[in-house]
Coordinates of C-alpha atoms and ligand atoms in Angstrom, one line a residue:
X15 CA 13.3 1.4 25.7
X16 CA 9.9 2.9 24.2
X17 CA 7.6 4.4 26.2
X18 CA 4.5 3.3 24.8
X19 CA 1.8 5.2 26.6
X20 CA 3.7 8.5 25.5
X21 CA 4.0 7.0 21.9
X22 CA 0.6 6.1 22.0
X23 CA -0.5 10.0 22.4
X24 CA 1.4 10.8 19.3
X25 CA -1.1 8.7 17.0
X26 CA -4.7 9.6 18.1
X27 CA -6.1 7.9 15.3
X28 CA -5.0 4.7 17.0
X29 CA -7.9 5.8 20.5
X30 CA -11.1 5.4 18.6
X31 CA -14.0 2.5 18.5
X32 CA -14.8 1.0 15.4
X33 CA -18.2 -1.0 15.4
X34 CA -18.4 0.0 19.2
X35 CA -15.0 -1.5 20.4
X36 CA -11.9 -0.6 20.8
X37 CA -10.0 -0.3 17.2
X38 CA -7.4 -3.0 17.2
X39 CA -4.9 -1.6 14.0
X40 CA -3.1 -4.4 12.5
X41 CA -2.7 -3.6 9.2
X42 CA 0.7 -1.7 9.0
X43 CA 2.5 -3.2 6.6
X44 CA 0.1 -1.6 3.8
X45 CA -0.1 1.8 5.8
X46 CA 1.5 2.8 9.1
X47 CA -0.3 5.7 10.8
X48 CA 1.1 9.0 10.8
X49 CA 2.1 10.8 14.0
X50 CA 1.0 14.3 15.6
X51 CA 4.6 16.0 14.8
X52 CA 4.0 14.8 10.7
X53 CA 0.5 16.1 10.7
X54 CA 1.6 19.3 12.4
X55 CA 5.1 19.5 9.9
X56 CA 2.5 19.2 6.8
X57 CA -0.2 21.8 8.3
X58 CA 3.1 24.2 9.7
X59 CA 3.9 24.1 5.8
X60 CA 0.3 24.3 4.7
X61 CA 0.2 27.4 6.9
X62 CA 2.6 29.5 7.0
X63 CA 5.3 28.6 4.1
X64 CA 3.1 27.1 1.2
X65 CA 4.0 28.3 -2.7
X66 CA 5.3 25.9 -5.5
X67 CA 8.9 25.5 -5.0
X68 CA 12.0 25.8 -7.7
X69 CA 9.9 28.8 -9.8
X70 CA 9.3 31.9 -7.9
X71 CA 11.8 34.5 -6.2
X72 CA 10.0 35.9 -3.5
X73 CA 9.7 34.6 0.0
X74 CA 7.5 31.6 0.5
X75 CA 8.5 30.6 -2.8
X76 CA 12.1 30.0 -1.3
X77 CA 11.6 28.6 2.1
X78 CA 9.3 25.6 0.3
X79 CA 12.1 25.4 -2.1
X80 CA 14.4 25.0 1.2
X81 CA 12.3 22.7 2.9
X82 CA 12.2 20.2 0.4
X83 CA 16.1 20.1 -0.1
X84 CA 16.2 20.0 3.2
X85 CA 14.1 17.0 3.2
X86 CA 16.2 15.7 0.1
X87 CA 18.5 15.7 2.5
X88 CA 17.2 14.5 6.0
X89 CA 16.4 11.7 3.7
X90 CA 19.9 11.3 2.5
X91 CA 21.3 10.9 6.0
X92 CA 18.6 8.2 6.6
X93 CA 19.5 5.9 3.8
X94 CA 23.1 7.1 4.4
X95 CA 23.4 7.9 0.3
X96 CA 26.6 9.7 -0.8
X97 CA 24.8 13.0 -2.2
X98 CA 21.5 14.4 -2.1
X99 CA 21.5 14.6 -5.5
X100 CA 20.8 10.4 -5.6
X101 CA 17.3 11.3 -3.7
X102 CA 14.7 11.7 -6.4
X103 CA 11.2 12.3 -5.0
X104 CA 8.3 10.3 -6.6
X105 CA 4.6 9.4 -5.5
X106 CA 5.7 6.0 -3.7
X107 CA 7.5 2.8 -4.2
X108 CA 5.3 1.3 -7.2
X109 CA 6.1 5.1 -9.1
X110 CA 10.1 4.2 -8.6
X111 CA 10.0 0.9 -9.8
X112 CA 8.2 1.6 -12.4
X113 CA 10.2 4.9 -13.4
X114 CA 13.3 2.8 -13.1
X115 CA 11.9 0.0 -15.1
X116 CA 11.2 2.0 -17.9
X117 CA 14.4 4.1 -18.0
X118 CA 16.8 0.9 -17.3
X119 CA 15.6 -2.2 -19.0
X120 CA 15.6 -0.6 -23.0
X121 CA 19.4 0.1 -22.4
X122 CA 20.6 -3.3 -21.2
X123 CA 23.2 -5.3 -23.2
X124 CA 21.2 -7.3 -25.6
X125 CA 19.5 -10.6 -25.3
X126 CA 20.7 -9.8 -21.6
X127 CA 18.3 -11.4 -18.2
X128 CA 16.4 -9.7 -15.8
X129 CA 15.8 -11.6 -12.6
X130 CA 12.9 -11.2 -10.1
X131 CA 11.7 -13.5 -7.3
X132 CA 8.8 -15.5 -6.6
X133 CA 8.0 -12.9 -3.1
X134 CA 8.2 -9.8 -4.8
X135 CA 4.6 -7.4 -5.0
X136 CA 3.3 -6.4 -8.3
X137 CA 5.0 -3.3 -8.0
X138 CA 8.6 -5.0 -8.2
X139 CA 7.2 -7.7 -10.6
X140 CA 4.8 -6.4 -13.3
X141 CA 6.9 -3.1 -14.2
X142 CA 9.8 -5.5 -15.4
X143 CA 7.7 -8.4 -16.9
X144 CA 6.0 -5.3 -19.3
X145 CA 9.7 -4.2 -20.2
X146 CA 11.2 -7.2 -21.3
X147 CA 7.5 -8.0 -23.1
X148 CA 8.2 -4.5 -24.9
X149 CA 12.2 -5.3 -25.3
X150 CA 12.4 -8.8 -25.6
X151 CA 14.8 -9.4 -22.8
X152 CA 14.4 -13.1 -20.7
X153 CA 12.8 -12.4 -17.5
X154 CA 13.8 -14.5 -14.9
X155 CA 11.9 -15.4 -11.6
X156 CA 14.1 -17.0 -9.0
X157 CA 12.3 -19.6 -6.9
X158 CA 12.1 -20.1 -2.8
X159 CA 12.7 -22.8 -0.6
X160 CA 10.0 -24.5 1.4
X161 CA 10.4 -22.4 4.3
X162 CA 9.9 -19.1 2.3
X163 CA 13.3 -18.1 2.1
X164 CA 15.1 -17.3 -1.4
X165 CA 16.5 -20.4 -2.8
X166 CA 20.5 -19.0 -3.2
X167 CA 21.6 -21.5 -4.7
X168 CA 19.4 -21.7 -7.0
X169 CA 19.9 -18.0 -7.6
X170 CA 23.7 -18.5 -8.1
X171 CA 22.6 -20.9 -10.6
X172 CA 20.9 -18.9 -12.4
X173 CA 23.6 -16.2 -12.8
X174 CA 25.6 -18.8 -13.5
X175 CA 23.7 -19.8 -16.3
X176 CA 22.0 -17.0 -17.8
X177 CA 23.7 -13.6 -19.2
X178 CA 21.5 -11.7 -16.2
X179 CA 22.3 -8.0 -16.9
X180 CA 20.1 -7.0 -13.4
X181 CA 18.5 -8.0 -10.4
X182 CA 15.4 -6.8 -8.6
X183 CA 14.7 -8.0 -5.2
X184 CA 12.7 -7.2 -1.9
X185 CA 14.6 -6.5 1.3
X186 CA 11.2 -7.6 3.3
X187 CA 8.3 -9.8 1.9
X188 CA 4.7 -8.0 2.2
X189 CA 3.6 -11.5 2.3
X190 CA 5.9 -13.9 4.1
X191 CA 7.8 -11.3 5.9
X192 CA 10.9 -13.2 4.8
X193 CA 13.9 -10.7 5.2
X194 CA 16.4 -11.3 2.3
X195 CA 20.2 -10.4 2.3
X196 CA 20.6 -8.2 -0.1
X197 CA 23.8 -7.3 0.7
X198 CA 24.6 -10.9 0.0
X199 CA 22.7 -10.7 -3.2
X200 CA 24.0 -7.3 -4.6
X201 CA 27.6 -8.6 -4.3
X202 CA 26.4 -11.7 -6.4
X203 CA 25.0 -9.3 -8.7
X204 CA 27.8 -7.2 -9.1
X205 CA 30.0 -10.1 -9.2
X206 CA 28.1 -11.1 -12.7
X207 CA 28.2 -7.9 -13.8
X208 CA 24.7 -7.0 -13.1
X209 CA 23.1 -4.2 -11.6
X210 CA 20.8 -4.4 -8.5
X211 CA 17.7 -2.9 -7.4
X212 CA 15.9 -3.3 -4.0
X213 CA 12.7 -2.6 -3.2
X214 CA 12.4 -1.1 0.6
X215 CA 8.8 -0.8 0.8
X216 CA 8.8 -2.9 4.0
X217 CA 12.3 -3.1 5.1
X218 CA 12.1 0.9 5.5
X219 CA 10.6 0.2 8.9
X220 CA 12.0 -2.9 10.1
X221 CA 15.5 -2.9 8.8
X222 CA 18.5 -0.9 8.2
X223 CA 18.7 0.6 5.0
X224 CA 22.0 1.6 4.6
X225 CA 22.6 2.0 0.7
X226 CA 26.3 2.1 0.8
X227 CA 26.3 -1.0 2.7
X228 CA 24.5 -2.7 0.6
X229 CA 25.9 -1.3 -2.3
X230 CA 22.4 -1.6 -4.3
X231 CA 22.4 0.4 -7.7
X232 CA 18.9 1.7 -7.0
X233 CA 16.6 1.3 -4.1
X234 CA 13.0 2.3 -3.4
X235 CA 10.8 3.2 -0.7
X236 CA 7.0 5.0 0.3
X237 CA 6.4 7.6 2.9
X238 CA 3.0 5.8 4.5
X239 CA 5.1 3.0 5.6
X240 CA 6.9 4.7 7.6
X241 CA 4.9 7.3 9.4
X242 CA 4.8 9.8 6.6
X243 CA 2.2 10.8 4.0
X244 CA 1.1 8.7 1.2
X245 CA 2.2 10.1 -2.5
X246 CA 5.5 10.8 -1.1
X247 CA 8.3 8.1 -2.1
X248 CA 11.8 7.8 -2.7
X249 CA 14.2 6.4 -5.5
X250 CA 17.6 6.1 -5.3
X251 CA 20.0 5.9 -7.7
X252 CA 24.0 5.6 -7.1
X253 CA 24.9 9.6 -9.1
X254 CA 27.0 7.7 -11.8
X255 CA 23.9 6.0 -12.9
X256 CA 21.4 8.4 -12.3
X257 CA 23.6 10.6 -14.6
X258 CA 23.9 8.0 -17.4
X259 CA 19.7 7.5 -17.2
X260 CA 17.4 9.1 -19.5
X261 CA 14.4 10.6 -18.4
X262 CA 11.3 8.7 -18.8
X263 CA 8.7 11.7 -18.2
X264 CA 8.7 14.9 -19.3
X265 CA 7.3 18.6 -18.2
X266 CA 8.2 21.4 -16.2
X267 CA 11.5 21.8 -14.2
X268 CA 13.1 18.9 -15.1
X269 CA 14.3 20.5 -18.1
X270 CA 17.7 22.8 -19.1
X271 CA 17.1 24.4 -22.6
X272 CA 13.5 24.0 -24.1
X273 CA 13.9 24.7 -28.0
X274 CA 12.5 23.9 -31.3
X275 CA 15.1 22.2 -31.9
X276 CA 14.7 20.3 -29.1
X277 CA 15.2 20.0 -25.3
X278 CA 18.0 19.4 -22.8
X279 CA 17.2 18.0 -19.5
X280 CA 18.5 19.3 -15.6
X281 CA 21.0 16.8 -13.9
X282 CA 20.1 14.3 -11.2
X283 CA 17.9 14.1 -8.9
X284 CA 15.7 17.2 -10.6
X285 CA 15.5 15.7 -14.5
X286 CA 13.5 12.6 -12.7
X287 CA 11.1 14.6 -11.1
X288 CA 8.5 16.7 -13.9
X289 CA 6.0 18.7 -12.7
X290 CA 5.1 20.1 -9.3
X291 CA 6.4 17.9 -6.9
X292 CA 4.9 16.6 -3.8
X293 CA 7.1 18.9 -1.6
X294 CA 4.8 18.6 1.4
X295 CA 5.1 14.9 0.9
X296 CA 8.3 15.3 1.1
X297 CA 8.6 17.7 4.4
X298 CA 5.8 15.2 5.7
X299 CA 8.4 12.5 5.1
X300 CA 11.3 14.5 6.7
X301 CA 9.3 14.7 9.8
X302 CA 9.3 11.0 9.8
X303 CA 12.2 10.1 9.6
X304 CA 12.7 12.9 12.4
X305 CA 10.5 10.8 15.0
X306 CA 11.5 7.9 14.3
X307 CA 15.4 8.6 14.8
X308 CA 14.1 10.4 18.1
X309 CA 12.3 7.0 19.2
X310 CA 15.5 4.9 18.5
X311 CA 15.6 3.3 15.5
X312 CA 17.2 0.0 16.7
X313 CA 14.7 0.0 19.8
X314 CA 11.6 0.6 17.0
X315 CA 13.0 -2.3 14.9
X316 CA 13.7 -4.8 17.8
X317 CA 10.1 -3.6 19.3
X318 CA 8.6 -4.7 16.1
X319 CA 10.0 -7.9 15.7
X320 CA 9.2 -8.9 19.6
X321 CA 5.6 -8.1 18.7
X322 CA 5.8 -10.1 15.6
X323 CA 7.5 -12.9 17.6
X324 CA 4.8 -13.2 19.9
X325 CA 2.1 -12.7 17.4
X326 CA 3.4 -15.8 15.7
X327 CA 3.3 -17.6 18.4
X328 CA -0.2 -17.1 19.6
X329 CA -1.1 -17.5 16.4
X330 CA 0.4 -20.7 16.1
X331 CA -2.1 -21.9 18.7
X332 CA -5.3 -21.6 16.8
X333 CA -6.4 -25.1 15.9
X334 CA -6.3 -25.5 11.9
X335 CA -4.4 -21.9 11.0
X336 CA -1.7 -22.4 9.0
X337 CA 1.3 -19.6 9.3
X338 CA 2.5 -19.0 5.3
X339 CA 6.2 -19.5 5.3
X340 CA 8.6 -19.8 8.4
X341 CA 11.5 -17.7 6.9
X342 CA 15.0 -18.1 8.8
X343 CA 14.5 -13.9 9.2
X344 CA 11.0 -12.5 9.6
X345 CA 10.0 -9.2 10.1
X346 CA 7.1 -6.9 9.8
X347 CA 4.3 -9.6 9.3
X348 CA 2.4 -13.1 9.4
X349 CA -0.2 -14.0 6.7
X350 CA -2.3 -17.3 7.6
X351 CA -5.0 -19.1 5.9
X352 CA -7.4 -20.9 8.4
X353 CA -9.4 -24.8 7.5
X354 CA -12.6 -23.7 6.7
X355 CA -12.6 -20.5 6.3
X356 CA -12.4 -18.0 3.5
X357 CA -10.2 -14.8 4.2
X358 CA -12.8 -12.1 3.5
X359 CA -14.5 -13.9 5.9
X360 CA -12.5 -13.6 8.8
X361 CA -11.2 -10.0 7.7
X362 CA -14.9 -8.6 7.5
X363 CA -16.2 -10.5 10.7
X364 CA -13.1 -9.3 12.9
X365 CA -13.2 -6.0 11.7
X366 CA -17.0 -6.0 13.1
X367 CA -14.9 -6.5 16.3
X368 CA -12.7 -3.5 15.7
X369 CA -9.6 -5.5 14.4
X370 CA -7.8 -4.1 11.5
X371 CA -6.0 -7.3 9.3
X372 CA -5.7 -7.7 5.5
X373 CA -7.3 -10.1 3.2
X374 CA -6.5 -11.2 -0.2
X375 CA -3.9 -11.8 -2.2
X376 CA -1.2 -8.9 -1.1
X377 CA -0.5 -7.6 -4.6
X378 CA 1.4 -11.0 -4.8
X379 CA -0.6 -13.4 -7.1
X380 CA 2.8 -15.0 -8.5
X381 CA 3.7 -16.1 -4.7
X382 CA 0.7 -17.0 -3.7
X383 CA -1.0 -18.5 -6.6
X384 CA 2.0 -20.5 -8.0
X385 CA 4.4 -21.5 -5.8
X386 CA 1.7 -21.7 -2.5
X387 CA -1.7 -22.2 -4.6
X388 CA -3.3 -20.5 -2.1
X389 CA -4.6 -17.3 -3.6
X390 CA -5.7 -15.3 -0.6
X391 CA -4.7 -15.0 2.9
X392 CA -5.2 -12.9 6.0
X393 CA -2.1 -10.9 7.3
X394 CA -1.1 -9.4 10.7
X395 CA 0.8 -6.7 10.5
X396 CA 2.1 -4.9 13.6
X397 CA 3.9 -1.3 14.0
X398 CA 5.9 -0.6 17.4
X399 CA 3.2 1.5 18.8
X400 CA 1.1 -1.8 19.1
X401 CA 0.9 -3.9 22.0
X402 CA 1.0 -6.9 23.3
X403 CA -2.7 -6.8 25.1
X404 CA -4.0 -6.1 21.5
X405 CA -2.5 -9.2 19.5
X406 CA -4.5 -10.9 22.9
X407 CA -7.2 -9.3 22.1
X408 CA -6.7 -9.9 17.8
X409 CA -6.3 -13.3 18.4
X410 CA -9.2 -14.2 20.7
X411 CA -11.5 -11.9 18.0
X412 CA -10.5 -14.5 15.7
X413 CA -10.7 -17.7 17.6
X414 CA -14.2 -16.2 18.1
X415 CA -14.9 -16.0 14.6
X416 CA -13.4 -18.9 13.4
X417 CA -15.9 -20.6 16.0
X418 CA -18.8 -18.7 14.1
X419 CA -17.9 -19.4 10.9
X420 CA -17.0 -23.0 11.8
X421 CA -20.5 -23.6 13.1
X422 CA -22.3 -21.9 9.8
X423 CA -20.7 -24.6 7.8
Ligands
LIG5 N1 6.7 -3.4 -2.5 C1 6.3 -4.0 -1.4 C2 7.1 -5.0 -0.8 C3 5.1 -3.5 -0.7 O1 4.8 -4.0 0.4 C4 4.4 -2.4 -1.3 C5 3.1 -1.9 -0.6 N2 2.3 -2.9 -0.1 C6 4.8 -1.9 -2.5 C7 6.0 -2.4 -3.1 C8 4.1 -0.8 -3.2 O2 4.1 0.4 -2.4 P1 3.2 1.6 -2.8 O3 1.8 1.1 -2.9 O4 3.4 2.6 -1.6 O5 3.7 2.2 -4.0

């Protein structure tokens, strides 16, 4: 069981009035706030340890060198990877997907597929329609069913059909907060042949990520969603396939022998990540995963979907809102569009009431704009440290608005 009140002390952002109430912080699905133990860990570092890591040999040089391994490898143990060396530090999820995009799709067989689906966020969607523009190869968007969920069979068609040489998925939807089963999904993958790659940006939270369990090929994930810093993210890549990758940028560290010649590159994880990294990111991100296995992971995940549960159903009750999608699995979040009423809207009048939601289109026009024809919504998004009292109080700030904005019509 969480304690809450105690939880609640670790984020003091979360006790402060906005417009002269009580802030009301519902928007977690695009950032979750950091606790006191990651703001201390990054200040500690700041502090007392700070100097570029990998380069010099003197003191602080190597203990920021040892604390971002060591977060290479708290992270490890998290995601329960085989080797540290499959941990490559980037600036967030959209960074991964993109880094993987570019380093994967120019070396698949030819004339091969690559297969998205109709819930994934730009960052999953727009870094593989620009590779196959650049390479040619068919890119494939798998459609839902009319309950948000990914339409399987339809997805087994289309391996069946189609010479699909990968797969890119989301373990959570930003949007419909459908949770997919990638497991499921990988194995149909690897069954055709095809590698898979899941994006984590939400699941991170909400789910286990187990890589070896799900047996994806590559997987990626952003500190701020999970109570680290923001510019801190994770790809992973299984070692074998990391190995076989080329580099996509170049600089500093990531290389072996520099020569006129020319240049030959360090292995995994180091040869993906040129340049200074973001190793207080990273020890930031460490941290996190630190509280949150010290909370209970399970009891953090189940407390999230009981506040989701119940935000659902309050929601429900609001004459003429309309919950988008009723997946067989949700997790993480509700988006709702409301008769009448424009999202802005509602997200600028409730915020004048000290609630925190999210309008507009999620970063997921495809889902939205073609297989809803919506285009915007307005998204609740609780963490575990919310509770109950403030979806109340969320939901009567927006029956009040809705009133208003009912009457100015
Ligand atoms: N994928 C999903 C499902 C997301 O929700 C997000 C963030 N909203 C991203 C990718 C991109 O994450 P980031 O902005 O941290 O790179």
């Amino acid at each position: 069981m969480l304690r809450i009140n105690d939880i609640r002390k670790d984020f003091p952002i979360l006790d402060q009035e906005v417009f002269g109430h009580r802030l009301v912080y519902l928007d977690n699905a695009a950032t979750m706030q950091m606790p006191e133990p990651v703001l201390q860990a990054i200040v500690h570092h700041y502090r007392n340890d700070n100097a570029n890591v990998h380069r010099g040999i003197h003191a602080l040089s190597e203990r920021s060198t040892r604390a971002l391994e060591d977060a290479r490898e708290r992270v490890r143990s998290f995601i329960n990877a085989r080797s540290s060396d499959e941990i490559v530090f980037t600036s967030g999820t959209t960074a991964s997907l993109n880094m993987i995009a570019s380093a994967v799709v120019s070396n698949l067989r030819p004339e091969s597929a690559v297969v998205t689906t109709m819930m994934e966020h730009h960052a999953n969607f727009v870094p593989w329609q620009q590779a196959c523009e650049h390479t040619g190869h068919p890119f494939l968007v798998a459609p839902l069913d009319e309950h948000g969920d990914l339409d399987l069979q339809a997805l087994e068609g289309i391996f069946a059909e189609n010479d699909v040489a990968l797969i890119t998925v989301t373990h959570v939807s930003n949007v419909l907060g459908t949770v997919n089963p990638v497991a499921r999904i990988v194995a149909l993958a690897h069954k055709w042949n095809a590698l898979a790659v899941v994006d984590a940006a939400q699941s991170i939270r909400h789910e286990a990520v187990d890589v070896q369990a799900i047996d994806c090929d590559f997987l990626a994930f952003s500190g701020h969603k999970m109570g680290g810093p923001t510019g801190i993210g994770v790809l992973y890549g299984k070692l074998e396939l990391l190995e076989k990758l080329d580099p996509v940028q170049f600089g500093g560290e990531m290389v072996d022998n520099v020569r006129l010649a020319g240049t030959t590159f360090a292995p995994p994880p180091l040869c993906f990540e040129p340049g200074t990294p973001n190793y207080v990111g990273a020890i930031g991100l460490a941290a996190a995963v630190d509280y949150l296995e010290a909370l209970g992971l399970e009891d953090v995940r189940s407390r999230e979907k009981q506040l989701t549960r119940y935000a659902e159903d309050v929601l429900h009750e609001i004459s003429g809102l309309h919950i988008i999608g009723m997946p067989a699995a949700r997790a993480g979040c509700i988006s709702f569009t409301v008769e009448g009423v424009h999202p802005f809207d509602l997200a600028t009048m409730v915020d004048k009431l000290g609630i925190a939601l999210r309008s507009g289109n999620q970063c997921a026009q495809p889902l939205l704009y073609e297989a809803y024809g919506i285009g915007n919504i307005t998204r609740m998004s609780p963490a575990f440290y919310n509770t109950f009292d403030e979806i109340d109080t969320a939901v009567s700030g927006l029956r009040r608005v809705i009133e208003l904005l009912r009457l100015a019509v």
